[in-house]
GROMACS .gro file of C-alpha atoms in nm:
model
  150
    1MET     CA    1   0.000   0.000   0.000
    2ASP     CA    2   0.144   0.334  -0.103
    3ASP     CA    3   0.045   0.697  -0.050
    4LEU     CA    4  -0.184   0.695  -0.353
    5ASP     CA    5  -0.377   0.396  -0.215
    6ARG     CA    6  -0.409   0.578   0.118
    7THR     CA    7  -0.542   0.885  -0.063
    8ILE     CA    8  -0.800   0.670  -0.244
    9LEU     CA    9  -0.909   0.519   0.087
   10ALA     CA   10  -0.932   0.863   0.251
   11GLU     CA   11  -1.151   0.996  -0.031
   12LEU     CA   12  -1.382   0.695  -0.017
   13GLN     CA   13  -1.415   0.719   0.359
   14GLU     CA   14  -1.534   1.077   0.317
   15ASP     CA   15  -1.774   0.990   0.033
   16GLY     CA   16  -1.833   0.625  -0.049
   17ARG     CA   17  -2.068   0.720  -0.333
   18LEU     CA   18  -1.797   0.869  -0.551
   19THR     CA   19  -1.792   0.733  -0.903
   20VAL     CA   20  -1.461   0.596  -1.022
   21THR     CA   21  -1.438   0.897  -1.255
   22GLU     CA   22  -1.483   1.140  -0.964
   23LEU     CA   23  -1.239   0.943  -0.750
   24ALA     CA   24  -0.977   0.942  -1.026
   25ALA     CA   25  -1.005   1.320  -1.063
   26ARG     CA   26  -0.970   1.375  -0.687
   27VAL     CA   27  -0.659   1.159  -0.654
   28GLY     CA   28  -0.497   1.272  -0.980
   29LEU     CA   29  -0.514   0.948  -1.178
   30SER     CA   30  -0.665   0.856  -1.509
   31LEU     CA   31  -0.969   0.629  -1.500
   32SER     CA   32  -0.810   0.289  -1.574
   33PRO     CA   33  -0.526   0.304  -1.317
   34CYS     CA   34  -0.767   0.434  -1.053
   35HIS     CA   35  -1.011   0.153  -1.127
   36ARG     CA   36  -0.732  -0.108  -1.107
   37ARG     CA   37  -0.614   0.028  -0.772
   38LEU     CA   38  -0.969   0.038  -0.638
   39ARG     CA   39  -1.036  -0.325  -0.737
   40GLU     CA   40  -0.705  -0.432  -0.580
   41LEU     CA   41  -0.794  -0.254  -0.255
   42GLU     CA   42  -1.127  -0.440  -0.258
   43ARG     CA   43  -0.970  -0.779  -0.343
   44GLY     CA   44  -0.698  -0.731  -0.081
   45GLY     CA   45  -0.953  -0.659   0.192
   46ALA     CA   46  -0.858  -0.296   0.262
   47ILE     CA   47  -1.209  -0.205   0.146
   48ARG     CA   48  -1.455  -0.443   0.308
   49GLY     CA   49  -1.770  -0.296   0.156
   50TYR     CA   50  -1.983   0.010   0.100
   51ARG     CA   51  -2.286   0.122   0.297
   52ALA     CA   52  -2.495   0.417   0.402
   53VAL     CA   53  -2.424   0.569   0.744
   54VAL     CA   54  -2.768   0.601   0.906
   55ASP     CA   55  -2.836   0.844   1.189
   56ALA     CA   56  -2.971   0.635   1.479
   57GLU     CA   57  -3.179   0.919   1.623
   58ALA     CA   58  -3.341   0.988   1.285
   59VAL     CA   59  -3.476   0.632   1.279
   60GLY     CA   60  -3.599   0.638   1.639
   61LEU     CA   61  -3.300   0.478   1.814
   62LYS     CA   62  -3.240   0.759   2.060
   63PHE     CA   63  -3.098   0.558   2.350
   64GLU     CA   64  -2.743   0.426   2.355
   65ALA     CA   65  -2.562   0.231   2.624
   66LEU     CA   66  -2.224   0.072   2.670
   67VAL     CA   67  -2.247  -0.261   2.847
   68PHE     CA   68  -1.941  -0.418   3.006
   69VAL     CA   69  -1.957  -0.796   3.036
   70THR     CA   70  -1.758  -1.005   3.282
   71MET     CA   71  -1.764  -1.376   3.207
   72ARG     CA   72  -1.809  -1.646   3.470
   73GLN     CA   73  -1.613  -1.891   3.260
   74GLU     CA   74  -1.405  -1.844   2.948
   75ASP     CA   75  -1.359  -2.188   2.802
   76ARG     CA   76  -1.369  -2.211   2.422
   77GLY     CA   77  -1.725  -2.343   2.404
   78THR     CA   78  -1.868  -2.076   2.634
   79VAL     CA   79  -1.686  -1.793   2.458
   80SER     CA   80  -1.802  -1.920   2.121
   81ALA     CA   81  -2.163  -1.955   2.238
   82PHE     CA   82  -2.155  -1.607   2.393
   83GLU     CA   83  -2.011  -1.445   2.081
   84GLU     CA   84  -2.260  -1.619   1.851
   85ALA     CA   85  -2.551  -1.513   2.074
   86VAL     CA   86  -2.429  -1.151   2.085
   87ALA     CA   87  -2.393  -1.147   1.707
   88ASP     CA   88  -2.761  -1.244   1.678
   89ILE     CA   89  -2.886  -0.939   1.874
   90PRO     CA   90  -2.959  -0.659   1.622
   91GLN     CA   91  -2.937  -0.383   1.885
   92VAL     CA   92  -2.570  -0.468   1.948
   93LEU     CA   93  -2.386  -0.237   1.710
   94GLN     CA   94  -2.039  -0.334   1.829
   95ALA     CA   95  -1.901  -0.610   2.045
   96GLN     CA   96  -1.537  -0.614   2.143
   97ARG     CA   97  -1.346  -0.873   2.339
   98LEU     CA   98  -1.106  -0.706   2.580
   99PHE     CA   99  -0.793  -0.803   2.771
  100GLY     CA  100  -0.844  -0.796   3.147
  101ASP     CA  101  -1.166  -0.718   3.327
  102PRO     CA  102  -1.425  -0.669   3.192
  103ASP     CA  103  -1.411  -0.930   2.917
  104TYR     CA  104  -1.636  -0.761   2.660
  105LEU     CA  105  -1.767  -0.419   2.566
  106LEU     CA  106  -2.101  -0.398   2.386
  107ARG     CA  107  -2.237  -0.084   2.220
  108ILE     CA  108  -2.614  -0.104   2.217
  109VAL     CA  109  -2.893   0.113   2.078
  110SER     CA  110  -3.264   0.108   2.153
  111THR     CA  111  -3.563   0.336   2.126
  112ASP     CA  112  -3.568   0.431   2.494
  113LEU     CA  113  -3.486   0.320   2.848
  114PRO     CA  114  -3.778   0.072   2.881
  115ALA     CA  115  -3.675  -0.096   2.553
  116PHE     CA  116  -3.317  -0.118   2.678
  117GLN     CA  117  -3.436  -0.267   3.008
  118ARG     CA  118  -3.633  -0.536   2.823
  119LEU     CA  119  -3.332  -0.617   2.607
  120TYR     CA  120  -3.109  -0.625   2.915
  121ASP     CA  121  -3.342  -0.853   3.113
  122GLU     CA  122  -3.452  -1.084   2.831
  123LYS     CA  123  -3.138  -1.120   2.623
  124LEU     CA  124  -2.822  -0.973   2.772
  125ALA     CA  125  -2.864  -1.118   3.121
  126THR     CA  126  -2.928  -1.462   2.972
  127LEU     CA  127  -2.621  -1.476   2.747
  128PRO     CA  128  -2.405  -1.788   2.795
  129GLY     CA  129  -2.132  -1.763   3.057
  130VAL     CA  130  -2.215  -1.413   3.184
  131GLN     CA  131  -2.126  -1.343   3.546
  132ARG     CA  132  -2.188  -0.968   3.557
  133LEU     CA  133  -2.317  -0.687   3.337
  134SER     CA  134  -2.240  -0.323   3.401
  135SER     CA  135  -2.397  -0.047   3.192
  136THR     CA  136  -2.329   0.316   3.134
  137LEU     CA  137  -2.537   0.553   2.924
  138VAL     CA  138  -2.395   0.755   2.637
  139MET     CA  139  -2.457   1.126   2.692
  140LYS     CA  140  -2.321   1.244   2.358
  141HIS     CA  141  -2.072   1.152   2.089
  142VAL     CA  142  -1.762   1.367   2.085
  143VAL     CA  143  -1.571   1.172   1.818
  144TYR     CA  144  -1.789   0.934   1.622
  145GLU     CA  145  -1.727   0.710   1.320
  146ARG     CA  146  -1.416   0.899   1.225
  147PRO     CA  147  -1.246   0.775   0.909
  148LEU     CA  148  -0.922   0.585   0.965
  149PRO     CA  149  -0.614   0.806   0.942
  150ALA     CA  150  -0.442   0.804   0.604
   0.00000   0.00000   0.00000
């Protein structure tokens, strides 16, 4: 990966709807070399996909919480079952396994506090291997979905 590839990635992170023609003009390449580089970035996995960034509040998901999970046991089967179950909960936007305590950090959205409480009681508290859940509410986003540095 060279500086030109990084520039292509930076432009696409700012506007993923750029046409290849627009992208080529922005990075100073002709169409064919830009297209070849773009396809190589996709094939190599640097670009995993394209999607719309949807504002959660605009679609009624106005409540966000971070949930810290401490596991009771961390054998391979329990960890696998926990991670599969978490992946099946649509309100979990991110799930990260951590070193130390707690074991996981979940970023969760819901419509409001009662909806979060139902999710917490019915799904999160019943996840395999969970010893303890600790939640904190998100007041506001200061840095949010920032593009990766070039």
